[in-house]
Short mmCIF file of C-alpha atoms in Angstrom, two decimals:
data_model
loop_
_atom_site.label_atom_id
_atom_site.label_comp_id
_atom_site.label_asym_id
_atom_site.label_seq_id
_atom_site.Cartn_x
_atom_site.Cartn_y
_atom_site.Cartn_z
CA UNK J 1 33.46 9.58 3.75
CA UNK J 2 34.92 11.82 6.45
CA UNK J 3 35.63 9.59 9.36
CA UNK J 4 35.75 12.48 11.98
CA UNK J 5 31.90 13.08 11.44
CA UNK J 6 31.06 9.37 10.73
CA UNK J 7 28.24 9.10 13.58
CA UNK J 8 26.55 12.13 11.98
CA UNK J 9 26.96 10.75 8.50
CA UNK J 10 25.53 7.44 9.53
CA UNK J 11 22.42 9.24 11.04
CA UNK J 12 21.91 10.98 7.71
CA UNK J 13 22.06 7.80 5.94
CA UNK J 14 19.50 6.10 8.06
CA UNK J 15 17.29 9.21 7.69
CA UNK J 16 17.59 9.09 3.93
CA UNK J 17 16.80 5.36 3.96
CA UNK J 18 13.84 5.76 6.23
CA UNK J 19 12.29 8.43 4.15
CA UNK J 20 12.40 6.31 1.02
CA UNK J 21 10.99 3.26 3.03
CA UNK J 22 8.04 5.38 4.38
CA UNK J 23 7.08 6.55 0.81
CA UNK J 24 7.34 2.89 -0.36
CA UNK J 25 5.31 1.50 2.52
CA UNK J 26 2.53 4.27 2.53
CA UNK J 27 -0.74 4.28 0.85
CA UNK J 28 -1.69 7.91 1.68
CA UNK J 29 -0.25 10.75 -0.39
CA UNK J 30 0.56 12.88 2.80
CA UNK J 31 2.91 10.21 4.21
CA UNK J 32 4.51 9.61 0.81
CA UNK J 33 5.27 13.36 0.75
CA UNK J 34 6.87 13.27 4.14
CA UNK J 35 8.80 10.30 3.32
CA UNK J 36 10.24 12.34 0.16
CA UNK J 37 11.01 15.19 2.50
CA UNK J 38 12.79 12.98 5.13
CA UNK J 39 14.77 11.60 2.21
CA UNK J 40 15.78 15.11 1.18
CA UNK J 41 16.85 16.11 4.65
CA UNK J 42 19.00 12.98 4.86
CA UNK J 43 20.66 13.29 1.64
CA UNK J 44 21.52 17.08 1.59
CA UNK J 45 24.02 16.87 4.43
CA UNK J 46 25.74 13.85 2.69
CA UNK J 47 26.22 15.99 -0.43
CA UNK J 48 28.39 18.46 1.58
CA UNK J 49 30.71 16.05 3.36
CA UNK J 50 34.03 17.44 2.08
CA UNK J 51 32.64 21.09 2.05
CA UNK J 52 33.79 21.96 -1.35
CA UNK J 53 32.29 24.68 -3.43
CA UNK J 54 31.08 22.37 -6.08
CA UNK J 55 29.43 20.20 -3.53
CA UNK J 56 27.64 23.20 -2.03
CA UNK J 57 26.53 24.33 -5.32
CA UNK J 58 25.13 20.91 -6.26
CA UNK J 59 23.35 20.66 -2.92
CA UNK J 60 21.67 24.01 -3.31
CA UNK J 61 20.58 23.06 -6.90
CA UNK J 62 19.32 19.78 -5.68
CA UNK J 63 17.40 21.55 -2.68
CA UNK J 64 15.81 24.09 -4.90
CA UNK J 65 14.65 21.61 -7.62
CA UNK J 66 13.28 19.05 -5.00
CA UNK J 67 11.56 21.75 -2.94
CA UNK J 68 9.78 23.25 -5.96
CA UNK J 69 8.65 19.96 -7.18
CA UNK J 70 7.42 18.98 -3.74
CA UNK J 71 5.42 22.17 -3.31
CA UNK J 72 3.88 21.44 -6.76
CA UNK J 73 3.04 17.97 -5.63
CA UNK J 74 1.58 19.20 -2.56
CA UNK J 75 -0.44 22.01 -3.98
CA UNK J 76 -1.91 19.46 -6.79
CA UNK J 77 -2.61 16.93 -3.91
CA UNK J 78 -4.60 19.61 -2.00
CA UNK J 79 -6.53 20.66 -4.98
CA UNK J 80 -7.30 17.06 -5.68
CA UNK J 81 -8.44 16.52 -2.04
CA UNK J 82 -10.76 19.53 -2.42
CA UNK J 83 -12.17 18.27 -5.59
CA UNK J 84 -12.80 14.67 -4.41
CA UNK J 85 -13.66 15.15 -0.72
CA UNK J 86 -11.54 12.37 0.26
CA UNK J 87 -8.23 11.96 1.98
CA UNK J 88 -7.60 8.79 -0.05
CA UNK J 89 -9.04 9.05 -3.43
CA UNK J 90 -6.41 11.60 -4.58
CA UNK J 91 -6.17 10.71 -8.15
CA UNK J 92 -9.61 11.51 -9.55
CA UNK J 93 -9.27 14.81 -11.24
CA UNK J 94 -7.05 14.42 -14.50
CA UNK J 95 -5.74 18.06 -14.37
CA UNK J 96 -4.29 18.03 -10.94
CA UNK J 97 -3.07 14.39 -11.27
CA UNK J 98 -1.20 15.44 -14.50
CA UNK J 99 0.44 18.23 -12.42
CA UNK J 100 1.39 15.59 -9.66
CA UNK J 101 2.93 13.38 -12.47
CA UNK J 102 4.98 16.21 -13.85
CA UNK J 103 6.30 17.03 -10.36
CA UNK J 104 7.37 13.48 -9.91
CA UNK J 105 8.91 13.41 -13.27
CA UNK J 106 10.85 16.55 -12.28
CA UNK J 107 12.19 14.73 -9.10
CA UNK J 108 13.53 11.86 -11.13
CA UNK J 109 14.97 14.00 -13.81
CA UNK J 110 13.08 12.67 -16.76
CA UNK J 111 13.19 14.45 -20.11
CA UNK J 112 12.17 17.08 -20.92
CA UNK J 113 12.49 17.98 -17.18
CA UNK J 114 16.08 16.78 -17.01
CA UNK J 115 18.11 19.92 -17.52
CA UNK J 116 18.96 20.42 -13.94
CA UNK J 117 20.46 16.88 -13.60
CA UNK J 118 23.54 17.12 -15.58
CA UNK J 119 24.55 20.71 -14.36
CA UNK J 120 24.28 19.32 -10.85
CA UNK J 121 26.08 15.95 -11.15
CA UNK J 122 29.06 17.06 -13.43
CA UNK J 123 31.24 17.81 -10.46
CA UNK J 124 29.90 15.31 -7.97
CA UNK J 125 31.69 12.38 -6.48
CA UNK J 126 31.02 8.98 -7.78
CA UNK J 127 29.44 7.60 -4.44
CA UNK J 128 26.96 10.61 -4.37
CA UNK J 129 26.39 10.16 -8.07
CA UNK J 130 25.32 6.57 -7.61
CA UNK J 131 22.81 7.55 -4.90
CA UNK J 132 21.25 10.29 -7.02
CA UNK J 133 20.85 7.98 -10.11
CA UNK J 134 19.54 4.88 -8.25
CA UNK J 135 18.28 5.28 -4.57
CA UNK J 136 16.82 8.70 -5.17
CA UNK J 137 14.60 7.45 -7.96
CA UNK J 138 13.03 4.55 -6.06
CA UNK J 139 10.32 6.43 -4.29
CA UNK J 140 9.18 8.80 -7.09
CA UNK J 141 8.93 6.00 -9.50
CA UNK J 142 6.79 3.99 -7.05
CA UNK J 143 4.51 6.97 -6.56
CA UNK J 144 4.05 7.36 -10.23
CA UNK J 145 2.58 3.98 -10.45
CA UNK J 146 -0.34 5.44 -8.42
CA UNK J 147 -0.99 7.89 -11.38
CA UNK J 148 -1.27 5.26 -13.95
CA UNK J 149 -4.13 6.77 -15.88
CA UNK J 150 -1.89 9.66 -17.07
CA UNK J 151 -0.10 7.24 -19.23
CA UNK J 152 0.22 9.72 -22.12
CA UNK J 153 2.48 12.05 -20.15
CA UNK J 154 4.65 9.17 -19.04
CA UNK J 155 4.98 7.63 -22.47
CA UNK J 156 5.94 10.88 -24.02
CA UNK J 157 8.49 11.48 -21.15
CA UNK J 158 9.72 7.93 -21.63
CA UNK J 159 10.30 8.53 -25.35
CA UNK J 160 12.19 11.80 -24.88
CA UNK J 161 14.31 10.29 -22.09
CA UNK J 162 15.43 7.40 -24.10
CA UNK J 163 16.16 9.54 -27.30
CA UNK J 164 17.53 12.76 -25.60
CA UNK J 165 19.53 10.96 -23.11
CA UNK J 166 21.36 8.94 -25.79
CA UNK J 167 21.75 11.77 -28.09
CA UNK J 168 23.22 14.26 -25.59
CA UNK J 169 25.79 11.81 -24.28
CA UNK J 170 27.42 11.43 -27.62
CA UNK J 171 29.83 14.29 -27.58
CA UNK J 172 30.39 14.56 -23.79
CA UNK J 173 34.06 14.25 -22.44
CA UNK J 174 33.07 14.08 -18.63
CA UNK J 175 32.44 10.64 -17.37
CA UNK J 176 29.96 11.97 -14.84
CA UNK J 177 27.86 13.54 -17.54
CA UNK J 178 28.00 10.42 -19.72
CA UNK J 179 26.85 8.30 -16.80
CA UNK J 180 23.94 10.91 -16.05
CA UNK J 181 22.66 10.84 -19.65
CA UNK J 182 22.93 7.12 -19.68
CA UNK J 183 20.68 7.11 -16.52
CA UNK J 184 18.26 9.38 -18.24
CA UNK J 185 18.06 7.07 -21.24
CA UNK J 186 17.58 3.85 -18.91
CA UNK J 187 14.95 5.86 -17.15
CA UNK J 188 12.90 5.74 -20.55
CA UNK J 189 12.63 2.09 -20.05
CA UNK J 190 11.58 2.30 -16.36
CA UNK J 191 8.78 4.79 -16.78
CA UNK J 192 6.45 2.61 -18.94
CA UNK J 193 6.90 -0.32 -16.45
CA UNK J 194 6.08 1.99 -13.53
CA UNK J 195 2.38 2.02 -14.34
CA UNK J 196 2.32 -1.57 -16.32
CA UNK J 197 4.16 -3.70 -13.82
CA UNK J 198 5.97 -2.38 -10.70
CA UNK J 199 7.84 -5.70 -10.12
CA UNK J 200 9.70 -5.36 -13.56
CA UNK J 201 10.42 -1.67 -13.00
CA UNK J 202 11.98 -2.45 -9.54
CA UNK J 203 13.99 -5.40 -11.18
CA UNK J 204 15.39 -3.10 -13.94
CA UNK J 205 16.28 -0.58 -11.36
CA UNK J 206 17.91 -3.23 -9.39
CA UNK J 207 19.84 -4.69 -12.33
CA UNK J 208 20.93 -1.21 -13.27
CA UNK J 209 22.22 -0.46 -9.81
CA UNK J 210 24.03 -3.89 -9.80
CA UNK J 211 25.73 -2.96 -13.08
CA UNK J 212 26.85 0.57 -12.33
CA UNK J 213 27.97 0.01 -8.59
CA UNK J 214 31.24 -1.84 -9.42
CA UNK J 215 31.81 0.54 -12.31
CA UNK J 216 31.50 3.53 -10.18
CA UNK J 217 33.78 1.97 -7.50
CA UNK J 218 36.44 1.50 -10.11
CA UNK J 219 36.09 4.89 -11.47
CA UNK J 220 36.32 6.20 -7.93
CA UNK J 221 39.47 4.21 -7.02
CA UNK J 222 41.24 5.14 -10.22
CA UNK J 223 40.10 8.78 -10.08
CA UNK J 224 38.61 8.62 -13.78
CA UNK J 225 36.76 11.88 -14.36
CA UNK J 226 37.10 12.30 -18.05
CA UNK J 227 37.14 10.02 -21.17
CA UNK J 228 40.85 10.61 -21.76
CA UNK J 229 41.49 9.25 -18.33
CA UNK J 230 40.87 5.83 -19.69
CA UNK J 231 43.74 6.06 -22.10
CA UNK J 232 46.10 7.09 -19.23
CA UNK J 233 45.86 3.57 -17.61
CA UNK J 234 49.15 1.82 -17.74
CA UNK J 235 49.66 -1.52 -19.24
CA UNK J 236 49.50 -3.32 -15.83
CA UNK J 237 45.95 -2.21 -15.55
CA UNK J 238 44.51 -4.45 -18.38
CA UNK J 239 42.47 -6.57 -16.02
CA UNK J 240 40.80 -3.48 -14.94
CA UNK J 241 40.22 -2.34 -18.48
CA UNK J 242 38.53 -5.72 -19.28
CA UNK J 243 36.43 -5.60 -16.15
CA UNK J 244 35.05 -2.10 -17.06
CA UNK J 245 34.59 -3.10 -20.65
CA UNK J 246 32.48 -5.91 -19.62
CA UNK J 247 30.35 -3.63 -17.37
CA UNK J 248 29.92 -1.07 -20.15
CA UNK J 249 28.77 -3.86 -22.51
CA UNK J 250 26.24 -4.86 -19.87
CA UNK J 251 25.10 -1.43 -19.40
CA UNK J 252 24.62 -1.11 -23.10
CA UNK J 253 22.34 -4.01 -23.02
CA UNK J 254 24.40 -6.30 -25.27
CA UNK J 255 23.40 -9.97 -25.11
CA UNK J 256 24.07 -12.20 -23.23
CA UNK J 257 24.90 -9.51 -20.57
CA UNK J 258 22.63 -9.02 -17.55
CA UNK J 259 21.66 -5.56 -18.89
CA UNK J 260 20.16 -7.26 -21.91
CA UNK J 261 17.84 -9.29 -19.69
CA UNK J 262 16.07 -6.20 -18.22
CA UNK J 263 15.44 -4.80 -21.62
CA UNK J 264 14.26 -8.02 -22.97
CA UNK J 265 11.72 -8.50 -20.27
CA UNK J 266 10.54 -4.89 -20.74
CA UNK J 267 10.22 -5.47 -24.61
CA UNK J 268 8.31 -8.59 -23.98
CA UNK J 269 5.66 -6.86 -21.76
CA UNK J 270 5.35 -3.86 -24.12
CA UNK J 271 4.85 -6.15 -27.14
CA UNK J 272 2.18 -8.28 -25.25
CA UNK J 273 0.05 -5.15 -24.89
CA UNK J 274 0.64 -4.05 -28.25
CA UNK J 275 2.79 -1.09 -27.61
CA UNK J 276 4.85 -1.63 -30.60
CA UNK J 277 5.75 1.88 -31.63
CA UNK J 278 6.83 2.67 -28.07
CA UNK J 279 9.11 -0.53 -28.10
CA UNK J 280 10.71 0.57 -31.44
CA UNK J 281 11.38 4.12 -30.21
CA UNK J 282 12.87 2.86 -26.86
CA UNK J 283 14.96 0.42 -28.92
CA UNK J 284 16.25 3.25 -31.26
CA UNK J 285 17.33 5.19 -28.07
CA UNK J 286 19.23 2.16 -27.13
CA UNK J 287 21.05 1.80 -30.60
CA UNK J 288 22.09 5.58 -30.30
CA UNK J 289 23.49 5.02 -26.84
CA UNK J 290 25.31 1.89 -28.05
CA UNK J 291 27.41 4.45 -30.20
CA UNK J 292 28.96 6.09 -27.00
CA UNK J 293 29.22 3.05 -25.06
CA UNK J 294 31.41 1.35 -27.82
CA UNK J 295 33.19 4.75 -28.19
CA UNK J 296 34.25 4.32 -24.50
CA UNK J 297 35.50 0.83 -25.27
CA UNK J 298 37.56 2.06 -28.19
CA UNK J 299 39.09 4.93 -26.06
CA UNK J 300 40.23 2.24 -23.66
CA UNK J 301 41.72 0.00 -26.34
CA UNK J 302 43.28 2.71 -28.35
CA UNK J 303 46.56 2.87 -26.43
CA UNK J 304 46.24 -0.65 -24.93
CA UNK J 305 48.93 -2.41 -27.29
CA UNK J 306 49.17 -5.13 -24.56
CA UNK J 307 45.33 -5.93 -24.24
CA UNK J 308 45.95 -9.42 -25.84
CA UNK J 309 48.19 -10.28 -22.78
CA UNK J 310 46.34 -12.36 -19.94
CA UNK J 311 46.67 -11.18 -16.33
CA UNK J 312 45.34 -12.96 -13.16
CA UNK J 313 42.19 -11.22 -12.15
CA UNK J 314 40.72 -10.82 -8.67
CA UNK J 315 38.11 -13.28 -7.50
CA UNK J 316 35.50 -10.56 -6.95
CA UNK J 317 36.17 -9.22 -10.53
CA UNK J 318 35.70 -12.80 -11.99
CA UNK J 319 32.25 -13.29 -10.08
CA UNK J 320 30.92 -10.01 -11.20
CA UNK J 321 31.98 -10.58 -14.75
CA UNK J 322 30.50 -14.23 -14.59
CA UNK J 323 27.28 -12.81 -13.09
CA UNK J 324 26.98 -10.35 -15.96
CA UNK J 325 27.78 -12.86 -18.59
CA UNK J 326 25.50 -15.66 -17.22
CA UNK J 327 22.88 -13.53 -15.66
CA UNK J 328 20.53 -13.68 -18.71
CA UNK J 329 20.93 -17.51 -18.82
CA UNK J 330 20.15 -17.80 -15.24
CA UNK J 331 17.09 -15.48 -15.06
CA UNK J 332 15.62 -16.44 -18.47
CA UNK J 333 13.74 -19.39 -17.04
CA UNK J 334 12.39 -17.45 -14.35
CA UNK J 335 10.92 -15.09 -16.88
CA UNK J 336 9.16 -17.94 -19.03
CA UNK J 337 8.06 -19.43 -15.54
CA UNK J 338 6.44 -16.01 -14.94
CA UNK J 339 4.63 -16.00 -18.21
CA UNK J 340 3.26 -19.41 -17.77
CA UNK J 341 1.99 -18.61 -14.18
CA UNK J 342 0.33 -15.33 -15.45
CA UNK J 343 -1.58 -17.15 -18.01
CA UNK J 344 -5.27 -17.62 -17.30
#
């Protein structure tokens, strides 16, 4: 971040966070919409910190998409208000509520409304990409939970996100695009939980953020932008290779990694309410995505003749790796305790 304009940047960060908090803490659709607009006003200047042409192009695309979806949301909300004659009962008319659902799906970049997201993020910095893929999805996913009777649209979008995100990431060489399509695939798991159980949806997003944060920080420090950059690491960077491999496996949902826990809890909830077909399709998308995750690991190992050598690893790397490895065993008793407490 540009230190010369740090006070202004700090103000924009606070504005972005306050907008999301306003949307999360409001029960009225107008305040939620205002929170989304405050969030947009805060993040747009942050996307133009270095004043590069690619950043300006990405911010303009993001502004256009978010403005169009906000206008669609506002129009449908007003029509709902006119139909229901109430400022609070905004979700009674199925047609306009469906339009509101579609507008929020556009905001989070869910399939089949995701085409703007890869083109915007392909030249973005890793720090801004992290915000777009995590923090910016928090408020729209929360608002989707109020539109829970439009479950058919959300289920179709979840299936398409899981499958299309996995398939489209297979032949990509840009690491940003791979992470974007991976995020779309993970979004397919969050959407069903947004109307079934908000807590599990937030937990899934939190675990996803915990996994990709150190990964994006490592990619930013090593200037990794393409898959072939992973093979250009010298032999003294084997500890970083091992660290990134563990994070990729956790992101893929391999047991006993932490990423496996979120998928396990989601599958448990879906199977309890007899959504077997949805569970199978989401699992199929995960199997497809496992291909390009393992492909990344193979790319890192293909020139690493000295991978069998051991190197001393920093304590923070060890802690993150242990947390990813033991996270499932730590939180598994909590899951069973929740099941016991929820039984009548």
